[in-house]
Amino acid sequence: MTTLFQIVWSVLYITKLLWSLNGTAIDLGSDYRRHMSGGSLIIRNLDKDQDTGIYQCMAFNTWGSILSRRASIQFAYLENFKTQSVRSAVNVREGQGVVLLCGAPPHSGELTFAWIFNEYPYSVQQDSRRFVSQETGSLYIAKVEPSDVGNYTCVVNNTVTKEKVLSSPTPLVLRSDGVMGEYEPKIEVHFPDSIPAAKESVVELECFALGNPVPEISWRRTSGVPFPSKVKMKNSNAVLEVPNFQQEDAGTYECIAENRRGKNVARGRISFHAKPQWFQTVADTAKSIEENLFWECKASGKPKPSYSWLKNGEQLMVEGRVQIENGALSITALNLSDSGMYQCVAENKHGSIYSSAQLMVLASAPSFSRSPLKALLKARSGSEVTLECKPQASPPAISLWKKGNEILQRSERITLSPNGTLKIANVTKRDAGGYMCIAKNQFGTASTTGTLLVTEPTRITMRPTNMEIIVGESIVLPCQIAYDPALDVSFSWAFNGQLIDFQRDSDHFERVGGTISGDLMIRNIQLNHGGKYVCVIDTDVESLSTSAILVVKGPPGPPDKVAVEEITDSTAQLSWTPGSDNGSPITSYIIQARTPFTVGWQAVDTVPEVISGNMLTATVVSLNAWVEYEFRVVARNAVGLGEPSPASAKTRTEDAVPDTAPTDVGGGGGAKSELVITWEPLPEELQNGEDFGYIVALRPVGTVTWTRAIISTPGASRYVFRNDTIQPFSPFDIKVGAYNKRGEGPFSSIATVFSAEEVPSVAPKRVGARSLSASQIEVIWEALPGLPERVLGYEVVYWEDGTKPDTIGKVRITGNYTQVNITGLKADTAYYLSVAAFNTAGPGPQSAPINSTTKKPPPDRGPLNIQWSMIGSTLTLHWDPVVTMETESKVTGYLVVLKRHRYNDINTIFTNRTTAELSLSASDNYLIQIKVLSEGGEGMASEPIHIHKLREKLKSNLGLKTRVFQILSLFATFVFHKFDIFPMKCISHVQKSL
């Protein structure tokens, strides 16, 4: 078996650790069972006689020694019961209570108890009548019954060693002299009057009573405070358990045992105990020789801790210079022997704690190695300068100041403090020069020197001034100085108390100017840039500042809390709260509205027409009835228009009679005996209420009485009036009005429309047709003479065969025309055609069908092998004739298309030959194509020919080379026609040869 004690150190320069047992140092060198590893003491093969006791570790270093907390090793054991014979019998009457004693044998370590009834493994089961106390080990039977007769054996267990021993059996015999009558409870197991309980421990209170009938156990706190949820009742309430005991659990607890014969009570007070805990410790201290030391440590705990002090692991005794009182240690007139490691120990019966600190007693000559005078100290003329003399010395040194060779004395301007500090008030140039501080104690003397430089005061020559500026503009706030060149100067700016970070805020702030200028540029000023700006000038000897207030003006902020106070069918009373004026007073407000029928927000009419800036209410007028509106308010000031307010809650205007009549009233046409009336429906925002519809009124022209019809569909735009008495194409007066559940609105103005007319009754005569091309047929007919029906025009119907397939075509021509060309037809296809007159009632009877066949298609290729030559401004073209196939129309000629780029115009020249001559302008570019013409129409065009601007080749004094070139050009043309060679290459060679 191995045990390990661990101690953690934070002491510098640990050189040795020493463990002790019961105050005697352990010699680890000669003890094979014990050794140390990393400060831990490891013990193998534990021995009760050699290893029982109190252990403590001491740590040494050059500064002293300290002790760890104490730890103890105890060995658990359990001996046998002394007598193994049968114990004396216990005689008891039925109904009487009885206690069977266990009497635990000698032991160490926690025990638990149980009882065997007659023989193993039958154990006594605890209930409201039977209880085994874990405090005494005894068995308590509140009321004996005949079934309880038998032998009882006490079983004792050691929870540490796991050993178990059994007592001799105790016989329980039932007396024969009668049954015990009822009696009040008698508490046999109860807790002490005072119970100390450690913090966070588990507290168990036992309470059991004898009685007839069997008593019931209950618990309570005399304070009346109910038990918290953590409290548990066990063994039929005979045990009260309080886990994790805290201060609030302390108090008087009461056990009540009760039956019908009476009750009995046991009380006890549980007091809160806790091991010590520091709330004030000691810290390492360095003191000069002959100084005084005062250390105090304080700890909480219950019972109240006692204090003791250790020096280098030994008990510190009170004597002369050393005094100890209630945790406070004082040592007067320290000497070098007082140096060492000190520990304050606080302890009570629940534990002990240690607080360690080092006391270093110093004795040294003065030294300025850590705090010399500054080599150069600058001071502004007229200011106060402080020179500190802070040598390291133990005991503290006496200081002396010199300027040059002169020892300084106190005066009106010169102050010499006991701590060595020199102060000179109202410094002048005469105070400049070298200064020396001399420090001295019994161990030696030291000095330090420095030079005082007196500078002229710094002056601000240009300051920023309070300004007003418009948002989005840029400004420069000046900050310029005059200063002594011996000084180092720096500028900084603060805005509303916060230092400006020029790197982070570079979008808006920039330092400009040179070494004598700290001007601040603010670009693209925003509203949040308004406030106080402070320029701070720091030098070696002083700090100056100057400030200005910047007021940024911008468009107003959005108004808020727009509310509809009252609403009618055409007006709304609004109120709102103003937004920020952003530095410029609000001059006026604009109200905007939005409905489901508008695109975005629209300005609305108000009363008053102009809403001044000091008004916070207005009436919106000219609203549509029965429409859901949202309103918002926009403020204006001298800078401009601000952001709009949040929208108001949606509010619907009241309903009203329609106030707008339908528009575009007209109609006419339709079937026989019908009068068709049409109008433009009113949009929803003009319907003014629910149950909206239209009223259509009509009458024959010249009559007085109106016929009315109600159309209840809001989106209707057409009504057909049917009556067999209506004559064809009769004129009617019509008007259309609107209504809703509030009543009828106005009617439109009266319009005149005609009833349906009859179709023409006669078909056109002398219809003829002829093919014009592969896709076009001309149809002619004779105009119809005067008919009783109107003729608005003619309709030609055509189809490809006599069965009239679904691909039938139709062409209508309005007016008194007798000819029409039908285009887009198939080539070489027979078509059937018929003509009919039409009016608004539809087409009349068709003429007898005639047929006509379109011509064959034109050739699907253009002229090939185009050759051209140029003499002067005359272009001569030649091409091969286009030979048609059997399925194509016969060629009737060619069309030369000439496009002039300069004027972007097109000219055509017809020829029935395969050659053409063109006269071209020398200042234009041309594009030329040749199309083939046939009976079936125009065919494909040739590839385009591009002619660029002609050079001036012919002048009044033509030279020999020009004439030769013209002759060769003619010759080349002949050769090229003969041998089919591209002409431009040859002409190019001729040009080069000339």
PDB file of C-alpha atoms in Angstrom, residues 572-779:
ATOM      1  CA  ALA A 572     -57.792  63.199 -43.088  1.00  0.00           C
ATOM      2  CA  GLN A 573     -56.651  65.153 -40.030  1.00  0.00           C
ATOM      3  CA  LEU A 574     -52.966  64.295 -39.348  1.00  0.00           C
ATOM      4  CA  SER A 575     -50.618  64.991 -36.444  1.00  0.00           C
ATOM      5  CA  TRP A 576     -46.912  64.295 -35.993  1.00  0.00           C
ATOM      6  CA  THR A 577     -43.922  65.077 -33.840  1.00  0.00           C
ATOM      7  CA  PRO A 578     -40.974  67.020 -35.239  1.00  0.00           C
ATOM      8  CA  GLY A 579     -37.609  65.464 -35.967  1.00  0.00           C
ATOM      9  CA  SER A 580     -34.251  67.114 -35.430  1.00  0.00           C
ATOM     10  CA  ASP A 581     -33.819  70.407 -37.259  1.00  0.00           C
ATOM     11  CA  ASN A 582     -30.097  69.566 -37.687  1.00  0.00           C
ATOM     12  CA  GLY A 583     -28.927  73.094 -36.989  1.00  0.00           C
ATOM     13  CA  SER A 584     -31.376  74.937 -39.242  1.00  0.00           C
ATOM     14  CA  PRO A 585     -34.986  75.692 -38.213  1.00  0.00           C
ATOM     15  CA  ILE A 586     -37.705  73.744 -40.003  1.00  0.00           C
ATOM     16  CA  THR A 587     -39.514  76.078 -42.398  1.00  0.00           C
ATOM     17  CA  SER A 588     -42.276  73.838 -43.763  1.00  0.00           C
ATOM     18  CA  TYR A 589     -43.709  70.339 -44.015  1.00  0.00           C
ATOM     19  CA  ILE A 590     -44.911  68.310 -46.999  1.00  0.00           C
ATOM     20  CA  ILE A 591     -47.422  65.485 -46.625  1.00  0.00           C
ATOM     21  CA  GLN A 592     -47.264  62.482 -48.931  1.00  0.00           C
ATOM     22  CA  ALA A 593     -49.708  59.603 -49.317  1.00  0.00           C
ATOM     23  CA  ARG A 594     -49.661  56.096 -50.724  1.00  0.00           C
ATOM     24  CA  THR A 595     -52.516  53.750 -51.682  1.00  0.00           C
ATOM     25  CA  PRO A 596     -52.607  50.293 -53.231  1.00  0.00           C
ATOM     26  CA  PHE A 597     -53.403  52.053 -56.523  1.00  0.00           C
ATOM     27  CA  THR A 598     -50.526  54.546 -56.684  1.00  0.00           C
ATOM     28  CA  VAL A 599     -46.956  54.015 -57.786  1.00  0.00           C
ATOM     29  CA  GLY A 600     -44.903  55.011 -54.745  1.00  0.00           C
ATOM     30  CA  TRP A 601     -45.546  58.095 -52.610  1.00  0.00           C
ATOM     31  CA  GLN A 602     -47.357  61.137 -54.009  1.00  0.00           C
ATOM     32  CA  ALA A 603     -47.638  64.661 -52.590  1.00  0.00           C
ATOM     33  CA  VAL A 604     -51.213  65.514 -51.560  1.00  0.00           C
ATOM     34  CA  ASP A 605     -53.221  68.719 -51.171  1.00  0.00           C
ATOM     35  CA  THR A 606     -53.525  70.087 -47.646  1.00  0.00           C
ATOM     36  CA  VAL A 607     -55.237  72.777 -45.632  1.00  0.00           C
ATOM     37  CA  PRO A 608     -53.402  75.024 -45.082  1.00  0.00           C
ATOM     38  CA  GLU A 609     -51.868  74.749 -48.508  1.00  0.00           C
ATOM     39  CA  VAL A 610     -48.419  75.598 -47.072  1.00  0.00           C
ATOM     40  CA  ILE A 611     -47.682  73.938 -43.713  1.00  0.00           C
ATOM     41  CA  SER A 612     -45.289  76.133 -41.739  1.00  0.00           C
ATOM     42  CA  GLY A 613     -42.460  74.698 -39.689  1.00  0.00           C
ATOM     43  CA  ASN A 614     -44.116  75.451 -36.344  1.00  0.00           C
ATOM     44  CA  MET A 615     -47.257  73.450 -37.194  1.00  0.00           C
ATOM     45  CA  LEU A 616     -47.622  69.815 -36.166  1.00  0.00           C
ATOM     46  CA  THR A 617     -51.121  69.173 -37.604  1.00  0.00           C
ATOM     47  CA  ALA A 618     -52.727  69.564 -41.016  1.00  0.00           C
ATOM     48  CA  THR A 619     -55.732  68.357 -42.978  1.00  0.00           C
ATOM     49  CA  VAL A 620     -55.251  66.356 -46.180  1.00  0.00           C
ATOM     50  CA  VAL A 621     -58.001  67.061 -48.740  1.00  0.00           C
ATOM     51  CA  SER A 622     -59.181  65.716 -52.105  1.00  0.00           C
ATOM     52  CA  LEU A 623     -58.882  62.104 -51.013  1.00  0.00           C
ATOM     53  CA  ASN A 624     -60.820  59.333 -52.696  1.00  0.00           C
ATOM     54  CA  ALA A 625     -63.595  57.728 -50.664  1.00  0.00           C
ATOM     55  CA  TRP A 626     -63.302  54.119 -49.451  1.00  0.00           C
ATOM     56  CA  VAL A 627     -59.549  53.874 -50.170  1.00  0.00           C
ATOM     57  CA  GLU A 628     -56.877  52.651 -47.742  1.00  0.00           C
ATOM     58  CA  TYR A 629     -54.242  55.361 -47.257  1.00  0.00           C
ATOM     59  CA  GLU A 630     -50.815  55.588 -45.639  1.00  0.00           C
ATOM     60  CA  PHE A 631     -49.370  59.016 -44.871  1.00  0.00           C
ATOM     61  CA  ARG A 632     -45.880  60.299 -44.175  1.00  0.00           C
ATOM     62  CA  VAL A 633     -44.446  63.747 -43.479  1.00  0.00           C
ATOM     63  CA  VAL A 634     -41.286  65.343 -44.883  1.00  0.00           C
ATOM     64  CA  ALA A 635     -39.697  68.413 -43.272  1.00  0.00           C
ATOM     65  CA  ARG A 636     -37.852  71.197 -45.079  1.00  0.00           C
ATOM     66  CA  ASN A 637     -35.379  73.804 -43.838  1.00  0.00           C
ATOM     67  CA  ALA A 638     -33.024  76.296 -45.452  1.00  0.00           C
ATOM     68  CA  VAL A 639     -30.588  73.470 -46.283  1.00  0.00           C
ATOM     69  CA  GLY A 640     -33.080  71.289 -48.097  1.00  0.00           C
ATOM     70  CA  LEU A 641     -35.654  68.530 -47.881  1.00  0.00           C
ATOM     71  CA  GLY A 642     -35.129  65.929 -45.148  1.00  0.00           C
ATOM     72  CA  GLU A 643     -35.812  62.237 -44.877  1.00  0.00           C
ATOM     73  CA  PRO A 644     -39.492  61.185 -44.707  1.00  0.00           C
ATOM     74  CA  SER A 645     -41.080  60.010 -41.492  1.00  0.00           C
ATOM     75  CA  PRO A 646     -42.131  56.398 -40.962  1.00  0.00           C
ATOM     76  CA  ALA A 647     -45.507  55.684 -42.561  1.00  0.00           C
ATOM     77  CA  SER A 648     -48.652  56.086 -40.518  1.00  0.00           C
ATOM     78  CA  ALA A 649     -50.926  53.132 -39.836  1.00  0.00           C
ATOM     79  CA  LYS A 650     -53.095  52.225 -42.821  1.00  0.00           C
ATOM     80  CA  THR A 651     -56.452  53.992 -42.613  1.00  0.00           C
ATOM     81  CA  ARG A 652     -59.465  53.749 -44.944  1.00  0.00           C
ATOM     82  CA  THR A 653     -61.517  56.818 -45.856  1.00  0.00           C
ATOM     83  CA  GLU A 654     -65.262  56.679 -45.345  1.00  0.00           C
ATOM     84  CA  ASP A 655     -67.519  55.570 -48.219  1.00  0.00           C
ATOM     85  CA  ALA A 656     -69.503  58.052 -50.322  1.00  0.00           C
ATOM     86  CA  VAL A 657     -71.745  58.240 -53.389  1.00  0.00           C
ATOM     87  CA  PRO A 658     -69.645  57.889 -56.587  1.00  0.00           C
ATOM     88  CA  ASP A 659     -68.524  61.288 -57.806  1.00  0.00           C
ATOM     89  CA  THR A 660     -67.019  60.290 -61.163  1.00  0.00           C
ATOM     90  CA  ALA A 661     -68.891  59.131 -64.261  1.00  0.00           C
ATOM     91  CA  PRO A 662     -67.559  56.435 -66.620  1.00  0.00           C
ATOM     92  CA  THR A 663     -65.706  57.742 -69.688  1.00  0.00           C
ATOM     93  CA  ASP A 664     -65.285  56.690 -73.333  1.00  0.00           C
ATOM     94  CA  VAL A 665     -68.993  55.846 -73.597  1.00  0.00           C
ATOM     95  CA  GLY A 666     -69.784  54.422 -77.044  1.00  0.00           C
ATOM     96  CA  GLY A 667     -70.728  51.189 -78.753  1.00  0.00           C
ATOM     97  CA  GLY A 668     -72.680  50.037 -81.774  1.00  0.00           C
ATOM     98  CA  GLY A 669     -72.605  46.925 -83.903  1.00  0.00           C
ATOM     99  CA  GLY A 670     -73.509  43.520 -82.554  1.00  0.00           C
ATOM    100  CA  ALA A 671     -76.016  40.977 -83.819  1.00  0.00           C
ATOM    101  CA  LYS A 672     -79.483  41.573 -85.197  1.00  0.00           C
ATOM    102  CA  SER A 673     -81.875  43.324 -82.791  1.00  0.00           C
ATOM    103  CA  GLU A 674     -78.980  44.285 -80.511  1.00  0.00           C
ATOM    104  CA  LEU A 675     -77.639  47.569 -79.237  1.00  0.00           C
ATOM    105  CA  VAL A 676     -74.067  47.261 -77.900  1.00  0.00           C
ATOM    106  CA  ILE A 677     -73.016  49.899 -75.334  1.00  0.00           C
ATOM    107  CA  THR A 678     -69.387  50.169 -74.098  1.00  0.00           C
ATOM    108  CA  TRP A 679     -67.497  52.337 -71.583  1.00  0.00           C
ATOM    109  CA  GLU A 680     -64.201  52.591 -69.713  1.00  0.00           C
ATOM    110  CA  PRO A 681     -64.688  51.008 -66.239  1.00  0.00           C
ATOM    111  CA  LEU A 682     -64.027  53.164 -63.216  1.00  0.00           C
ATOM    112  CA  PRO A 683     -60.841  52.133 -61.362  1.00  0.00           C
ATOM    113  CA  GLU A 684     -61.309  50.773 -57.841  1.00  0.00           C
ATOM    114  CA  GLU A 685     -59.986  53.934 -56.183  1.00  0.00           C
ATOM    115  CA  LEU A 686     -62.898  55.930 -57.750  1.00  0.00           C
ATOM    116  CA  GLN A 687     -65.686  53.511 -56.776  1.00  0.00           C
ATOM    117  CA  ASN A 688     -66.107  55.202 -53.361  1.00  0.00           C
ATOM    118  CA  GLY A 689     -67.634  52.216 -51.557  1.00  0.00           C
ATOM    119  CA  GLU A 690     -68.954  48.678 -51.552  1.00  0.00           C
ATOM    120  CA  ASP A 691     -71.668  47.142 -53.790  1.00  0.00           C
ATOM    121  CA  PHE A 692     -70.378  49.117 -56.775  1.00  0.00           C
ATOM    122  CA  GLY A 693     -71.951  48.829 -60.243  1.00  0.00           C
ATOM    123  CA  TYR A 694     -73.120  50.707 -63.343  1.00  0.00           C
ATOM    124  CA  ILE A 695     -76.413  52.167 -64.540  1.00  0.00           C
ATOM    125  CA  VAL A 696     -76.876  52.097 -68.352  1.00  0.00           C
ATOM    126  CA  ALA A 697     -79.570  54.397 -69.767  1.00  0.00           C
ATOM    127  CA  LEU A 698     -80.686  54.377 -73.448  1.00  0.00           C
ATOM    128  CA  ARG A 699     -83.443  55.770 -75.680  1.00  0.00           C
ATOM    129  CA  PRO A 700     -84.077  56.056 -79.415  1.00  0.00           C
ATOM    130  CA  VAL A 701     -82.918  59.396 -80.763  1.00  0.00           C
ATOM    131  CA  GLY A 702     -85.758  61.903 -80.631  1.00  0.00           C
ATOM    132  CA  THR A 703     -87.605  60.267 -77.739  1.00  0.00           C
ATOM    133  CA  VAL A 704     -87.806  61.375 -74.100  1.00  0.00           C
ATOM    134  CA  THR A 705     -88.084  58.280 -71.933  1.00  0.00           C
ATOM    135  CA  TRP A 706     -84.906  56.474 -70.845  1.00  0.00           C
ATOM    136  CA  THR A 707     -84.610  52.732 -70.470  1.00  0.00           C
ATOM    137  CA  ARG A 708     -82.293  51.783 -67.572  1.00  0.00           C
ATOM    138  CA  ALA A 709     -80.274  48.640 -66.893  1.00  0.00           C
ATOM    139  CA  ILE A 710     -78.250  47.806 -63.729  1.00  0.00           C
ATOM    140  CA  ILE A 711     -74.860  46.067 -64.108  1.00  0.00           C
ATOM    141  CA  SER A 712     -73.554  44.913 -60.699  1.00  0.00           C
ATOM    142  CA  THR A 713     -70.117  43.814 -61.893  1.00  0.00           C
ATOM    143  CA  PRO A 714     -67.528  46.533 -60.968  1.00  0.00           C
ATOM    144  CA  GLY A 715     -65.198  45.559 -63.815  1.00  0.00           C
ATOM    145  CA  ALA A 716     -67.881  45.446 -66.541  1.00  0.00           C
ATOM    146  CA  SER A 717     -67.201  47.527 -69.639  1.00  0.00           C
ATOM    147  CA  ARG A 718     -69.955  46.375 -72.043  1.00  0.00           C
ATOM    148  CA  TYR A 719     -73.719  45.928 -72.086  1.00  0.00           C
ATOM    149  CA  VAL A 720     -75.853  44.442 -74.878  1.00  0.00           C
ATOM    150  CA  PHE A 721     -79.500  45.550 -75.076  1.00  0.00           C
ATOM    151  CA  ARG A 722     -81.664  43.059 -77.023  1.00  0.00           C
ATOM    152  CA  ASN A 723     -85.154  43.792 -78.438  1.00  0.00           C
ATOM    153  CA  ASP A 724     -86.798  42.362 -81.535  1.00  0.00           C
ATOM    154  CA  THR A 725     -88.369  45.756 -82.288  1.00  0.00           C
ATOM    155  CA  ILE A 726     -84.978  47.401 -82.803  1.00  0.00           C
ATOM    156  CA  GLN A 727     -84.532  48.342 -86.442  1.00  0.00           C
ATOM    157  CA  PRO A 728     -81.156  47.754 -88.066  1.00  0.00           C
ATOM    158  CA  PHE A 729     -78.725  50.632 -87.781  1.00  0.00           C
ATOM    159  CA  SER A 730     -81.059  52.792 -85.695  1.00  0.00           C
ATOM    160  CA  PRO A 731     -79.544  55.709 -83.688  1.00  0.00           C
ATOM    161  CA  PHE A 732     -79.833  55.673 -79.874  1.00  0.00           C
ATOM    162  CA  ASP A 733     -78.928  58.179 -77.151  1.00  0.00           C
ATOM    163  CA  ILE A 734     -76.930  56.457 -74.373  1.00  0.00           C
ATOM    164  CA  LYS A 735     -75.322  57.420 -71.061  1.00  0.00           C
ATOM    165  CA  VAL A 736     -73.641  55.433 -68.269  1.00  0.00           C
ATOM    166  CA  GLY A 737     -73.536  56.208 -64.543  1.00  0.00           C
ATOM    167  CA  ALA A 738     -72.085  54.543 -61.422  1.00  0.00           C
ATOM    168  CA  TYR A 739     -73.639  53.569 -58.076  1.00  0.00           C
ATOM    169  CA  ASN A 740     -72.679  51.945 -54.770  1.00  0.00           C
ATOM    170  CA  LYS A 741     -74.510  51.201 -51.518  1.00  0.00           C
ATOM    171  CA  ARG A 742     -74.518  54.906 -50.648  1.00  0.00           C
ATOM    172  CA  GLY A 743     -76.434  55.829 -53.823  1.00  0.00           C
ATOM    173  CA  GLU A 744     -76.115  56.838 -57.484  1.00  0.00           C
ATOM    174  CA  GLY A 745     -73.358  58.997 -58.876  1.00  0.00           C
ATOM    175  CA  PRO A 746     -73.334  61.276 -61.967  1.00  0.00           C
ATOM    176  CA  PHE A 747     -73.972  60.041 -65.514  1.00  0.00           C
ATOM    177  CA  SER A 748     -71.618  60.479 -68.409  1.00  0.00           C
ATOM    178  CA  SER A 749     -72.453  62.905 -71.197  1.00  0.00           C
ATOM    179  CA  ILE A 750     -74.938  61.579 -73.798  1.00  0.00           C
ATOM    180  CA  ALA A 751     -73.449  59.729 -76.771  1.00  0.00           C
ATOM    181  CA  THR A 752     -75.170  58.466 -79.928  1.00  0.00           C
ATOM    182  CA  VAL A 753     -74.608  54.901 -81.120  1.00  0.00           C
ATOM    183  CA  PHE A 754     -76.322  52.759 -83.745  1.00  0.00           C
ATOM    184  CA  SER A 755     -77.973  49.410 -83.338  1.00  0.00           C
ATOM    185  CA  ALA A 756     -76.715  46.366 -85.179  1.00  0.00           C
ATOM    186  CA  GLU A 757     -77.036  46.485 -88.973  1.00  0.00           C
ATOM    187  CA  GLU A 758     -77.706  43.664 -91.485  1.00  0.00           C
ATOM    188  CA  VAL A 759     -74.962  42.207 -93.659  1.00  0.00           C
ATOM    189  CA  PRO A 760     -74.887  43.185 -97.344  1.00  0.00           C
ATOM    190  CA  SER A 761     -77.458  41.125 -99.231  1.00  0.00           C
ATOM    191  CA  VAL A 762     -75.747  40.887-102.635  1.00  0.00           C
ATOM    192  CA  ALA A 763     -72.433  39.345-103.697  1.00  0.00           C
ATOM    193  CA  PRO A 764     -70.014  41.286-105.931  1.00  0.00           C
ATOM    194  CA  LYS A 765     -70.147  40.489-109.686  1.00  0.00           C
ATOM    195  CA  ARG A 766     -67.638  40.219-112.544  1.00  0.00           C
ATOM    196  CA  VAL A 767     -64.908  38.894-110.289  1.00  0.00           C
ATOM    197  CA  GLY A 768     -61.577  38.198-112.022  1.00  0.00           C
ATOM    198  CA  ALA A 769     -58.018  37.238-111.091  1.00  0.00           C
ATOM    199  CA  ARG A 770     -54.618  37.065-112.711  1.00  0.00           C
ATOM    200  CA  SER A 771     -51.207  35.882-111.493  1.00  0.00           C
ATOM    201  CA  LEU A 772     -48.631  38.663-111.154  1.00  0.00           C
ATOM    202  CA  SER A 773     -45.700  36.590-109.910  1.00  0.00           C
ATOM    203  CA  ALA A 774     -44.802  33.410-108.095  1.00  0.00           C
ATOM    204  CA  SER A 775     -46.262  34.846-104.834  1.00  0.00           C
ATOM    205  CA  GLN A 776     -48.861  37.390-105.919  1.00  0.00           C
ATOM    206  CA  ILE A 777     -52.346  37.301-107.534  1.00  0.00           C
ATOM    207  CA  GLU A 778     -54.397  40.375-108.491  1.00  0.00           C
ATOM    208  CA  VAL A 779     -58.181  40.148-107.830  1.00  0.00           C
TER     209      VAL A 779
END
